[in-house]
CSV table of C-alpha atoms in Angstrom, one decimal:
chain,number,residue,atom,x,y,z
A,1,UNK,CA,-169.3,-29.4,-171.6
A,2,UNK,CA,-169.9,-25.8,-169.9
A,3,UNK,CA,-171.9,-27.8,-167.5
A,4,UNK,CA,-169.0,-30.3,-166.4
A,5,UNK,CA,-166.3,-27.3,-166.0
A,6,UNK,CA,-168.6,-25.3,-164.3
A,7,UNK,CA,-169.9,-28.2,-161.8
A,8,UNK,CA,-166.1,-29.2,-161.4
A,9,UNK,CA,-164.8,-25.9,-160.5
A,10,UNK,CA,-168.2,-25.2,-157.9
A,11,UNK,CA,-167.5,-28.9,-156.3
A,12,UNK,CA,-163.8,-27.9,-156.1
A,13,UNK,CA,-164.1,-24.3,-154.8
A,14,UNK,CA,-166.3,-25.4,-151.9
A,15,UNK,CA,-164.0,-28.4,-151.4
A,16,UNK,CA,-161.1,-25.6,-151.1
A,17,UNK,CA,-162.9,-23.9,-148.2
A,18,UNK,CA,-162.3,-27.2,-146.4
A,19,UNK,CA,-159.3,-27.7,-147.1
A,20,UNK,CA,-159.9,-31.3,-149.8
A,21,UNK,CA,-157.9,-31.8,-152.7
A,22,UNK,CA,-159.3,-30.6,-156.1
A,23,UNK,CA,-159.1,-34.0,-157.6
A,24,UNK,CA,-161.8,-36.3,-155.8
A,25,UNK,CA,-164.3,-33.2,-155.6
A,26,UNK,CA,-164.2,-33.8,-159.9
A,27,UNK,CA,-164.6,-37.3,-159.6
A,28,UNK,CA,-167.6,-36.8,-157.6
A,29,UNK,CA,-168.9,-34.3,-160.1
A,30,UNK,CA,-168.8,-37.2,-162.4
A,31,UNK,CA,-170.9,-39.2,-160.1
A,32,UNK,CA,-173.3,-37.0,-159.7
A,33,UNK,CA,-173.8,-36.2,-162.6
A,34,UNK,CA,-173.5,-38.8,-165.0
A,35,UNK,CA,-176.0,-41.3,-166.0
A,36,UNK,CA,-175.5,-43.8,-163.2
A,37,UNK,CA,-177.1,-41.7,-160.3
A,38,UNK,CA,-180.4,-39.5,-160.3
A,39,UNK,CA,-180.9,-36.1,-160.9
A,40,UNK,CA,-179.4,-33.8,-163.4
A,41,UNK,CA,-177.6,-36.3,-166.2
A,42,UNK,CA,-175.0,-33.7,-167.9
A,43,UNK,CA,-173.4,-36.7,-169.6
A,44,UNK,CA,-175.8,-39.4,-170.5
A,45,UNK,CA,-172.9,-41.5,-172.2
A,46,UNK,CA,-169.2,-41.4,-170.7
A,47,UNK,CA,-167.7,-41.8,-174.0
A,48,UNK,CA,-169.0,-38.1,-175.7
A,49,UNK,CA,-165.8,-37.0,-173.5
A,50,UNK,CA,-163.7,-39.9,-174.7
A,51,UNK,CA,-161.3,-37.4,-176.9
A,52,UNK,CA,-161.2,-34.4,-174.3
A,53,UNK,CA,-160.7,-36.6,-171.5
A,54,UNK,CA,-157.5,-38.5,-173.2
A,55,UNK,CA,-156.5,-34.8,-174.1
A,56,UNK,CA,-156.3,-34.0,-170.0
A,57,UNK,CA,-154.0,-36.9,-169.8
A,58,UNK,CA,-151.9,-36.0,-172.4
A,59,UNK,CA,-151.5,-32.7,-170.8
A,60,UNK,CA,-151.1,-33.7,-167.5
A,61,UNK,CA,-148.2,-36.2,-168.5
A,62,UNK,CA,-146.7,-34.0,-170.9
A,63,UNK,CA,-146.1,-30.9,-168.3
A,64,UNK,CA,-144.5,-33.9,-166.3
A,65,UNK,CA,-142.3,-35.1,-168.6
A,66,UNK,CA,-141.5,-30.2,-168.8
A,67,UNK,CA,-140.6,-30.5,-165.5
A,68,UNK,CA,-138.3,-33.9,-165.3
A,69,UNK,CA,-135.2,-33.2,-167.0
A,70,UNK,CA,-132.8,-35.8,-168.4
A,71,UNK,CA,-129.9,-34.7,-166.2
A,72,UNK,CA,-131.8,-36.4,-164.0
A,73,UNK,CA,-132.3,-39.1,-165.7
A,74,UNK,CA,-129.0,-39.4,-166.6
A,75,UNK,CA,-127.7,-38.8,-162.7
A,76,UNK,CA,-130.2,-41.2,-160.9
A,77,UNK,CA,-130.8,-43.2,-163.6
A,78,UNK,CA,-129.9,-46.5,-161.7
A,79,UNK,CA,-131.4,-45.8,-158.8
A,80,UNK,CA,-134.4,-44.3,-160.5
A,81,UNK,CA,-134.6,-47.9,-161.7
A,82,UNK,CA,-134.2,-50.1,-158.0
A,83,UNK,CA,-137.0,-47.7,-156.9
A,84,UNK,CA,-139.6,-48.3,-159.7
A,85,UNK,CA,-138.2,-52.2,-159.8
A,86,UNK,CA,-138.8,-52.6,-156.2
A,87,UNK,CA,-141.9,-50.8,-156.5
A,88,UNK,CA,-143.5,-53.1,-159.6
A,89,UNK,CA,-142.1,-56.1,-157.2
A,90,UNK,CA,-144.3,-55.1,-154.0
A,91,UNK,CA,-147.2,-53.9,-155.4
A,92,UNK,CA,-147.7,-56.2,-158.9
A,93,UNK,CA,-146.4,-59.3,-157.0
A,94,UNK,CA,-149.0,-58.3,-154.1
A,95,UNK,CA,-151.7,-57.7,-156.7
A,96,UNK,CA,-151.5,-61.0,-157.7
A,97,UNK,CA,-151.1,-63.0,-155.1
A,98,UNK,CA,-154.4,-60.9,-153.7
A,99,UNK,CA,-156.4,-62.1,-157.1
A,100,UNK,CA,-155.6,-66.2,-156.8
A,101,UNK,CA,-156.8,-65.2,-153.0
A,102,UNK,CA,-159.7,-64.1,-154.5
A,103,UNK,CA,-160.5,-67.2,-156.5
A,104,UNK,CA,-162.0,-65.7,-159.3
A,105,UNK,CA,-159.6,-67.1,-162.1
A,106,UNK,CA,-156.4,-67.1,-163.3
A,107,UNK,CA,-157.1,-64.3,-166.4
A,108,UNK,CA,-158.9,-62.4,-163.3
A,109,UNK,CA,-156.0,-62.3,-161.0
A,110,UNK,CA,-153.3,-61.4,-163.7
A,111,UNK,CA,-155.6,-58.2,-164.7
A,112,UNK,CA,-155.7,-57.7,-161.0
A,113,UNK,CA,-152.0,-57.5,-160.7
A,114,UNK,CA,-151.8,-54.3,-162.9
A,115,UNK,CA,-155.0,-52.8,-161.3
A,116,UNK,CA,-153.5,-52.8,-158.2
A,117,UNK,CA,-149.7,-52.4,-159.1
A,118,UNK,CA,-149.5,-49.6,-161.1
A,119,UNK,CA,-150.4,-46.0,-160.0
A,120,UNK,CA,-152.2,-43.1,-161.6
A,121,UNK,CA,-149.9,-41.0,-163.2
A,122,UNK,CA,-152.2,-38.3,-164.3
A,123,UNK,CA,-153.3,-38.2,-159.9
A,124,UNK,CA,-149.9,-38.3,-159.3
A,125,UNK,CA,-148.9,-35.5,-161.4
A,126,UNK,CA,-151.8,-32.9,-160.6
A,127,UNK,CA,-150.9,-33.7,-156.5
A,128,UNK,CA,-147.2,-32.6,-157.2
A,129,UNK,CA,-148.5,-29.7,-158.4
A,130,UNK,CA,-151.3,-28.6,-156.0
A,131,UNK,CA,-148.7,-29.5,-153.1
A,132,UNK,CA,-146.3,-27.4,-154.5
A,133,UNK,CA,-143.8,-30.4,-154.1
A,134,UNK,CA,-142.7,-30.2,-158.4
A,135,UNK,CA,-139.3,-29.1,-156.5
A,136,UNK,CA,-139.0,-31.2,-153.9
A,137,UNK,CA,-135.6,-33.6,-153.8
A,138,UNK,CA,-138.3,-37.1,-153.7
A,139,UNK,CA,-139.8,-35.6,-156.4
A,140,UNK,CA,-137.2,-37.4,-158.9
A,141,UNK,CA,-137.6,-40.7,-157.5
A,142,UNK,CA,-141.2,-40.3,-157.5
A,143,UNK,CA,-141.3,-39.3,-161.0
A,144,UNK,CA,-139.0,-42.1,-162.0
A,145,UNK,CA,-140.9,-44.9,-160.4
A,146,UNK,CA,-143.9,-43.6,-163.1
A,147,UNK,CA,-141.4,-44.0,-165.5
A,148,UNK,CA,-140.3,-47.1,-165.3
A,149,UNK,CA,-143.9,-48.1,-164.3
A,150,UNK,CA,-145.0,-47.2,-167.7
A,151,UNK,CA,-142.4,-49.1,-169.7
A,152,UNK,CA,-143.5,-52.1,-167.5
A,153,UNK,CA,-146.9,-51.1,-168.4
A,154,UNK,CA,-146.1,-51.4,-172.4
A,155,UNK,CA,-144.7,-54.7,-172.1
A,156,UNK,CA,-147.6,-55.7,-169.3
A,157,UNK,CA,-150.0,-54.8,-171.7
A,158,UNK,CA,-148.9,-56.6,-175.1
A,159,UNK,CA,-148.4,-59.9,-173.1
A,160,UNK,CA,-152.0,-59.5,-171.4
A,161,UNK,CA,-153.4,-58.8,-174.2
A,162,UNK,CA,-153.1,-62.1,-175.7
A,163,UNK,CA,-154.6,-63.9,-172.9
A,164,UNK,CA,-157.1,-61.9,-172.7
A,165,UNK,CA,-158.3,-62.4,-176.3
A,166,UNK,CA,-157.8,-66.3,-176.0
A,167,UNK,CA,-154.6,-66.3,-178.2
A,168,UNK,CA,-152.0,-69.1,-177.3
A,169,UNK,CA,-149.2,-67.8,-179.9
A,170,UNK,CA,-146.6,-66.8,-177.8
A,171,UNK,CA,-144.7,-65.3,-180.8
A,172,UNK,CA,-147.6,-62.8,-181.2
A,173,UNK,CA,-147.2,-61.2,-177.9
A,174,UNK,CA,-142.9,-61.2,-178.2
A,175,UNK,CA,-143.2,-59.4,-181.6
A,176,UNK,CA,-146.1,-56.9,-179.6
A,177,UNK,CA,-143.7,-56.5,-176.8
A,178,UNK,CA,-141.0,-56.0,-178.8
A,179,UNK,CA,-142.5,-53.3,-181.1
A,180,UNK,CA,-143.8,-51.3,-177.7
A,181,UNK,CA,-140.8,-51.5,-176.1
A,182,UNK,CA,-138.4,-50.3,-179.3
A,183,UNK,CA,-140.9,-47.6,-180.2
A,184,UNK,CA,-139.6,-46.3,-176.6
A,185,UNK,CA,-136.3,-46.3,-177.1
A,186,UNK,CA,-136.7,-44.6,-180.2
A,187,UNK,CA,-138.6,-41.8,-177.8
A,188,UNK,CA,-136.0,-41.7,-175.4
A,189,UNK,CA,-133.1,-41.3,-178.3
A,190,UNK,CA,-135.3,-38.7,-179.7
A,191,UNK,CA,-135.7,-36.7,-176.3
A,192,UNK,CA,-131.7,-37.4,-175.9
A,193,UNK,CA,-130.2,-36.1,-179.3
A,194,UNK,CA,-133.0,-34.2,-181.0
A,195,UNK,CA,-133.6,-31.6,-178.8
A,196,UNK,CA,-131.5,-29.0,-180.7
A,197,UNK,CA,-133.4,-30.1,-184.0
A,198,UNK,CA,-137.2,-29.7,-182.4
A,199,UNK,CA,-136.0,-26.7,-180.4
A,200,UNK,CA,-135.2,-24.7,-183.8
A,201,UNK,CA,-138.3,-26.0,-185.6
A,202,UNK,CA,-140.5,-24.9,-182.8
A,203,UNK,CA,-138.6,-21.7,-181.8
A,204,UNK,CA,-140.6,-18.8,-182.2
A,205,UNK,CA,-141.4,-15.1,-180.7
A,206,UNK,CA,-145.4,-15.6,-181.3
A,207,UNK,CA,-147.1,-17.5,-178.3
A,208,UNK,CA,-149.6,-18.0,-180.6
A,209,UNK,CA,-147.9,-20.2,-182.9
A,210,UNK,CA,-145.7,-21.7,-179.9
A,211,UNK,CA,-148.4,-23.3,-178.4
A,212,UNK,CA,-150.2,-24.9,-181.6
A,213,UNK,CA,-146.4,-26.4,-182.4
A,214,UNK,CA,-146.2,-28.1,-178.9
A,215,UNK,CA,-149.8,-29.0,-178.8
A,216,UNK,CA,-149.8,-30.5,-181.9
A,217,UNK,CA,-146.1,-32.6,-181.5
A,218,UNK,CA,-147.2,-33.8,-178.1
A,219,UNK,CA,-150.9,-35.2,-179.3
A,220,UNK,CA,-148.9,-36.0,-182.7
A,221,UNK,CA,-146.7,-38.3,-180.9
A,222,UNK,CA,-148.5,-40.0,-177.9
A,223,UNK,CA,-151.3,-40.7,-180.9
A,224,UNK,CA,-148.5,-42.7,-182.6
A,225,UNK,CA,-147.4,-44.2,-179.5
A,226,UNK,CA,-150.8,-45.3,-179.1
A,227,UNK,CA,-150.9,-47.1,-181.9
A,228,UNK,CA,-147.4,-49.1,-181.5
A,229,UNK,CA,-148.9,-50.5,-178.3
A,230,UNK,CA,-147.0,-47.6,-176.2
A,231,UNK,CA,-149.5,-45.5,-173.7
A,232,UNK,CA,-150.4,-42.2,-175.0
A,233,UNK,CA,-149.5,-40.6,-172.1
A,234,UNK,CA,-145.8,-41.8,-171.8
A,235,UNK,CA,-145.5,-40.8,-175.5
A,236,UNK,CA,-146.5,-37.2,-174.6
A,237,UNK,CA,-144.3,-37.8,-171.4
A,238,UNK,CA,-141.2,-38.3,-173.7
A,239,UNK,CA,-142.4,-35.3,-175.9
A,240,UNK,CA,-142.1,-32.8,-172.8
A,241,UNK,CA,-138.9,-34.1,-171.5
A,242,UNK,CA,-137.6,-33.3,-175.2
A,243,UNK,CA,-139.5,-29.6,-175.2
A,244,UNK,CA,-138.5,-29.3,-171.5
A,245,UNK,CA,-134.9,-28.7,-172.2
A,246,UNK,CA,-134.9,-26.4,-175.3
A,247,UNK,CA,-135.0,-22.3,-175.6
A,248,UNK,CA,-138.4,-22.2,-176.0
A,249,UNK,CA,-139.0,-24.7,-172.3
A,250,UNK,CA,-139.9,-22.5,-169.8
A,251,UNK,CA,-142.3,-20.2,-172.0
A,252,UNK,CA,-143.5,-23.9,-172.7
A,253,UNK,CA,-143.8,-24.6,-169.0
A,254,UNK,CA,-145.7,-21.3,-168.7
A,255,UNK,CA,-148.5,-21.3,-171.7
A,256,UNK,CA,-149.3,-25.0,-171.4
A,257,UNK,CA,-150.9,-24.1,-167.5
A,258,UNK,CA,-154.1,-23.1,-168.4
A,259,UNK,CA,-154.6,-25.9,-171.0
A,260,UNK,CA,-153.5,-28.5,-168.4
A,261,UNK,CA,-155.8,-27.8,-165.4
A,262,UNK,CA,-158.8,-27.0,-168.0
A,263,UNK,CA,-158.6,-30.3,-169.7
A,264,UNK,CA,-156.9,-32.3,-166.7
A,265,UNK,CA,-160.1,-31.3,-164.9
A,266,UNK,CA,-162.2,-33.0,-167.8
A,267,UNK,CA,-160.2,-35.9,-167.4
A,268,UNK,CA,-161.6,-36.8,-164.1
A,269,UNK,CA,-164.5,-35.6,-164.6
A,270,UNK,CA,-164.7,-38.3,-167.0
A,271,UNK,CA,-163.9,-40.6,-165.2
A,272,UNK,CA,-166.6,-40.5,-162.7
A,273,UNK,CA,-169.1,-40.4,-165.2
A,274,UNK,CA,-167.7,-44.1,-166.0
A,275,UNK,CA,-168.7,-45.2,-161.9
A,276,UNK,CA,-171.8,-46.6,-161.4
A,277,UNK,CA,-172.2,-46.0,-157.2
A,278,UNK,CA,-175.1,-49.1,-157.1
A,279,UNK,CA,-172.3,-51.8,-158.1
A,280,UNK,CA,-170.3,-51.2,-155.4
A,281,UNK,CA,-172.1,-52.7,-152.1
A,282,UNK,CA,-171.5,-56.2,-154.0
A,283,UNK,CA,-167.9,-55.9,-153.9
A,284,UNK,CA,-167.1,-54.0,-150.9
A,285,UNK,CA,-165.1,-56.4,-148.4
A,286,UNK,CA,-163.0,-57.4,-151.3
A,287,UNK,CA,-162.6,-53.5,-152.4
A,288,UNK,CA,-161.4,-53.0,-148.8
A,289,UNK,CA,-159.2,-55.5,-148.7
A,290,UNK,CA,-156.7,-54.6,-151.7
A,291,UNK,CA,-156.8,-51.0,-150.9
A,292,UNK,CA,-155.8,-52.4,-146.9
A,293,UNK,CA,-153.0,-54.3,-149.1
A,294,UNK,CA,-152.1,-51.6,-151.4
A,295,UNK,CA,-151.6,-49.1,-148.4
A,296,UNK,CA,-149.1,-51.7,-146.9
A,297,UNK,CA,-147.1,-52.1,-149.9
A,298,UNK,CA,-147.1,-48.5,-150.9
A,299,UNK,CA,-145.0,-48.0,-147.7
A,300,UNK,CA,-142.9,-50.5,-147.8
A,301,UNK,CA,-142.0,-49.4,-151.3
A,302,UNK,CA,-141.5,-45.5,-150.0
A,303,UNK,CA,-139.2,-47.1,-147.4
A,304,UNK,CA,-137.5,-49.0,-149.8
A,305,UNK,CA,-137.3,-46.1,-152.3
A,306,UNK,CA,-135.7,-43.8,-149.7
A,307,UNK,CA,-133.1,-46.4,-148.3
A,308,UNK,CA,-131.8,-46.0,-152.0
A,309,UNK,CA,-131.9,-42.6,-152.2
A,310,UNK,CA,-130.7,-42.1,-148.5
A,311,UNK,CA,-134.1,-39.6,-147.6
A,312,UNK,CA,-135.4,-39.7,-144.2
A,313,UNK,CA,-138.9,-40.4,-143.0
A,314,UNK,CA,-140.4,-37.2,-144.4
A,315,UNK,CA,-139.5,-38.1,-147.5
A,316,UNK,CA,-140.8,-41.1,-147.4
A,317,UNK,CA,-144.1,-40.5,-146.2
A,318,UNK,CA,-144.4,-38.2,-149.2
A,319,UNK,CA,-143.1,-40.8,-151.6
A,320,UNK,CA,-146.0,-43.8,-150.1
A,321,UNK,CA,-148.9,-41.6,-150.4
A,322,UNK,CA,-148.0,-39.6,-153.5
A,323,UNK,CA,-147.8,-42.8,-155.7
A,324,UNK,CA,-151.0,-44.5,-153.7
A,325,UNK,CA,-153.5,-43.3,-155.8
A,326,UNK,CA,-154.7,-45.7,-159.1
A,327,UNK,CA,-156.9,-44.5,-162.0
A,328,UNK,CA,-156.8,-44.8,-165.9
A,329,UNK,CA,-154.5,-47.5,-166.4
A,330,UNK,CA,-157.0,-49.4,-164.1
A,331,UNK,CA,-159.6,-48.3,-165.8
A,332,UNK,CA,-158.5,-49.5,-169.2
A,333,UNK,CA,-157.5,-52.7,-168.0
A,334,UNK,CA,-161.6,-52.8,-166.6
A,335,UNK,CA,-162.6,-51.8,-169.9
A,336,UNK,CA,-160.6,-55.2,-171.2
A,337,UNK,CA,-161.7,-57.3,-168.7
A,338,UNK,CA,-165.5,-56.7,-169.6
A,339,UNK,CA,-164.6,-57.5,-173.3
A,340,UNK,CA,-162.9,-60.6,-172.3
A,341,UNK,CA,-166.1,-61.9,-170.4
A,342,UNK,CA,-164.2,-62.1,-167.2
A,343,UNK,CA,-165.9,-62.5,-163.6
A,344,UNK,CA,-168.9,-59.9,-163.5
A,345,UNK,CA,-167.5,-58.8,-160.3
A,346,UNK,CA,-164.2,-57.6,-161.9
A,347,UNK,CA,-165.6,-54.4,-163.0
A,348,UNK,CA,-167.1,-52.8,-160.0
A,349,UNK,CA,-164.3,-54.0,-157.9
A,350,UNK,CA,-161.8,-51.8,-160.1
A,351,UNK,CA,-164.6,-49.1,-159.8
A,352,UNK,CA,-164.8,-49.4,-156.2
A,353,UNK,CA,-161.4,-49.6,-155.7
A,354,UNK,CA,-159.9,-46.8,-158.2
A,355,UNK,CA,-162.8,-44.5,-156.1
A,356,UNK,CA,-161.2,-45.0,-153.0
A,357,UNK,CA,-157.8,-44.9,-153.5
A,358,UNK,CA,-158.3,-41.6,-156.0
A,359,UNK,CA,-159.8,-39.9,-152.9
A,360,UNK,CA,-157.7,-41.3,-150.5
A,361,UNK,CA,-154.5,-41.2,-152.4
A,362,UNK,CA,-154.3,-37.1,-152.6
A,363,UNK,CA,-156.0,-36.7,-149.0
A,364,UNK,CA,-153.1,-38.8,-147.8
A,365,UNK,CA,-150.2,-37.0,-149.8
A,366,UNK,CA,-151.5,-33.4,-148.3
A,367,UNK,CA,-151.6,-35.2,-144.5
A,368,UNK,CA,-148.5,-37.3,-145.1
A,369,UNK,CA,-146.4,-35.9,-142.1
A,370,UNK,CA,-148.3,-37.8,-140.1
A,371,UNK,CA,-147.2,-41.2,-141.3
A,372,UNK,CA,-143.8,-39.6,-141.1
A,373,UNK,CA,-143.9,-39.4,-137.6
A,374,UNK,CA,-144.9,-43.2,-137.3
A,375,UNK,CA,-142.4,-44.2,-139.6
A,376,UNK,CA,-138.5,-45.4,-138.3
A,377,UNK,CA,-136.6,-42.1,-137.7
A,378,UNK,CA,-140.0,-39.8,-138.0
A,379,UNK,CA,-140.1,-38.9,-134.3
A,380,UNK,CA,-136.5,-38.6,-133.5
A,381,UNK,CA,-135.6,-36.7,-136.9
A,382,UNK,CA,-138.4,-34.6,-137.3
A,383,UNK,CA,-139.7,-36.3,-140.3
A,384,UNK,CA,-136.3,-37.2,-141.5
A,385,UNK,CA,-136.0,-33.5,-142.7
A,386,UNK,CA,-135.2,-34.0,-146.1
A,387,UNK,CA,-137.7,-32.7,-148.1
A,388,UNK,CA,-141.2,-31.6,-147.1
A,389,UNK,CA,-143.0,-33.8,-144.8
A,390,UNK,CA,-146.0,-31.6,-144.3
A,391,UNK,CA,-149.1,-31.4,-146.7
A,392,UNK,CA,-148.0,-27.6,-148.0
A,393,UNK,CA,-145.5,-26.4,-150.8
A,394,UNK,CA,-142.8,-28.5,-150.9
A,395,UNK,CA,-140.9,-26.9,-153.6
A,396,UNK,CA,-140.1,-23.4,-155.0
A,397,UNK,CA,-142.1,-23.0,-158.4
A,398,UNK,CA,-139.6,-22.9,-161.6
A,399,UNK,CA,-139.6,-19.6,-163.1
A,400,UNK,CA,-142.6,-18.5,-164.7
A,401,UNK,CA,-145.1,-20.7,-163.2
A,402,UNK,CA,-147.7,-18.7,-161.0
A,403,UNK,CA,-147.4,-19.5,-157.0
A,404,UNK,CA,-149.9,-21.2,-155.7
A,405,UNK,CA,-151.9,-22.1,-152.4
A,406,UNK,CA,-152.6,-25.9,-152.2
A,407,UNK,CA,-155.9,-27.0,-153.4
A,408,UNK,CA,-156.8,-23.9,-155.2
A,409,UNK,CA,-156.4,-24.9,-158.8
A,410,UNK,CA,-158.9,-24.1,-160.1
A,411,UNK,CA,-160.4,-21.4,-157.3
């Protein structure tokens, strides 16, 4: 363990001096270090970090769910959903349309659909916040299309799930569906009308005890959502949005810093270990090809999202690349693939692909001015000047949270 933080944070303090983004440098500490390439093995077997990794998500997600309030909800609720709808619609219905192009099978190309529909939410969150762009106005759409992409992702899941495993009972995967998707609304009432009821239970003057309470309600409860067929992380999601907007939120917002970039660091850490470099050459051209496609539809969709929210180019650009990036969910879904004896080639595609588009995708949202200036209105309106359309801070930090330089997380 003192091994992988120490190798992260090295990899990510040279990477600083060049300017990269913190989260590829840990991926390729991963690599390097994990059983699949030679050397120093810190990590013989990926899953020792199984718990501390899922514990990085839940972090990540739940300081998202601190800093997305449900006034915002509530104001761009409708819009919030024609973004993430119109999103799913590009990028699933692209995803599988590119997997019956692949030929591989019909169970193949539905699990492709989700690999390449659904975005990272734990690569989206940590670029908001080394871009200093938590404030930004896109922000909101940004962080609602990863709402409504995990709610598609509970229902996706309990009707793959099924197929998957061979099962024909339809039934099955309605009463699944139904039991994710009603857990969620009984998150979402929770984060709506018991925030006055947590708030007093949690209130305290010791920091001590403030941060075991939250800890321990936000594992608590994306371990619960787990298990209803809900991901963890949208569980912990709900959890902050409900912590977010009592007394105790922004000395919440404040102690739950450290723990986030310690553990979110794990988390992709962890997930290079699970990359095995010598798999990829066999899958290349078709790697290439879906992260060609998903680079396409990732702008139309920014496009799209702005029209409804009336942003400019600047925003736009920010909103394509931020969401470009794909990681656990993909993951998962390669982790069921294998145990449904899919195509061999299934798995180190996802690999290869998740790997490029996790370095890509943050590389991309810190240059993404210069899509701006390609896109309709960029040149003319200067990036379409809503918003920041440059790779710096984008936002003001809320009150209590430390400034910081992009990149420099953990420097």
């Amino acid at each position: 363990m003192g091994g992988a933080f120490l190798a992260a944070a090295v990899l990510a303090r040279l990477g600083s001096r060049i300017e990269l983004p913190t989260i590829p440098l840990f991926i390729l500490a991963g690599i390097l270090l994990g059983p699949h390439t030679p050397g120093i093995v810190l990590v013989s077997d990926p899953h020792d970090l199984e718990m501390l990794s899922a514990l990085g998500l839940v972090l990540l997600l739940f300081y998202l769910g601190l800093e997305f309030h449900l006034d915002d909800l509530k104001a761009g609720g409708r819009k919030m959903a024609l973004a993430g709808g119109a999103y799913l619609a590009l990028n699933v219905g692209a995803g599988l349309g590119f997997g019956f192009a692949l030929g591989w099978g019909t169970s193949e190309a539905l699990v492709l659909a989700g690999v390449l529909g659904i975005s990272s939410s734990a690569i989206v969150t940590k670029v908001l916040v080394d871009l200093g762009r938590i404030g930004n106005p896109e922000t909101k759409p940004i962080l609602g299309i990863i709402v409504v992409e995990d709610i598609f992702l509970a229902l996706y899941l309990a009707a793959l799930q099924p197929i998957l495993s061979g099962a024909d009972s339809l039934s099955a995967a309605v009463v699944d569906g139904g039991k994710a998707f009603g857990f969620l609304l009984l998150l979402a009432l929770a984060a709506r009308y018991g925030t006055k009821v947590v708030g007093r239970f949690i209130a305290t003057k010791d920091d001590e005890l403030l941060v075991i309470s939250f800890l321990g309600i936000a594992v608590l409860v994306a371990g619960v959502s787990e298990w209803f067929g809900v991901a963890d992380a949208i569980g912990a999601f709900m959890v902050g949005l409900m912590l977010g907007g009592t007394t105790s939120g922004d000395r919440i917002r404040k102690l739950v810093h450290p723990l986030r970039d310690a553990f979110g660091a794990i988390f992709f850490f962890a997930f290079g270990l699970s990359i095995n470099p010598g798999d990829l050459p066999t899958v290349l051209w078709p790697v290439l090809a879906a992260v060609a496609v998903t680079l396409v539809m990732n702008v139309l969709a920014g496009l799209s999202a702005a029209k409804i929210f009336g942003f400019g180019a600047g925003p736009a650009a920010n909103i394509s690349t931020t969401l470009l990036a794909r990681g656990e969910f993909a993951l998962i879904l390669a982790t069921m693939a294998a145990g449904a004896s899919l195509d061999a080639r299934l798995a180190p595609f996802i690999a290869g692909y998740v790997l490029v588009l996790a370095v890509l995708g943050p590389l991309a949202a810190g240059r993404s001015h210069w899509l701006a200036r390609i896109l309709p209105g960029g040149r003319s309106g200067g990036g379409g000047g809503d918003g920041d359309g440059g790779g710096g801070h984008g936002g003001t930090p809320r009150e209590g949270e430390p400034t910081r330089e992009p990149q420099s997380v953990v420097s």
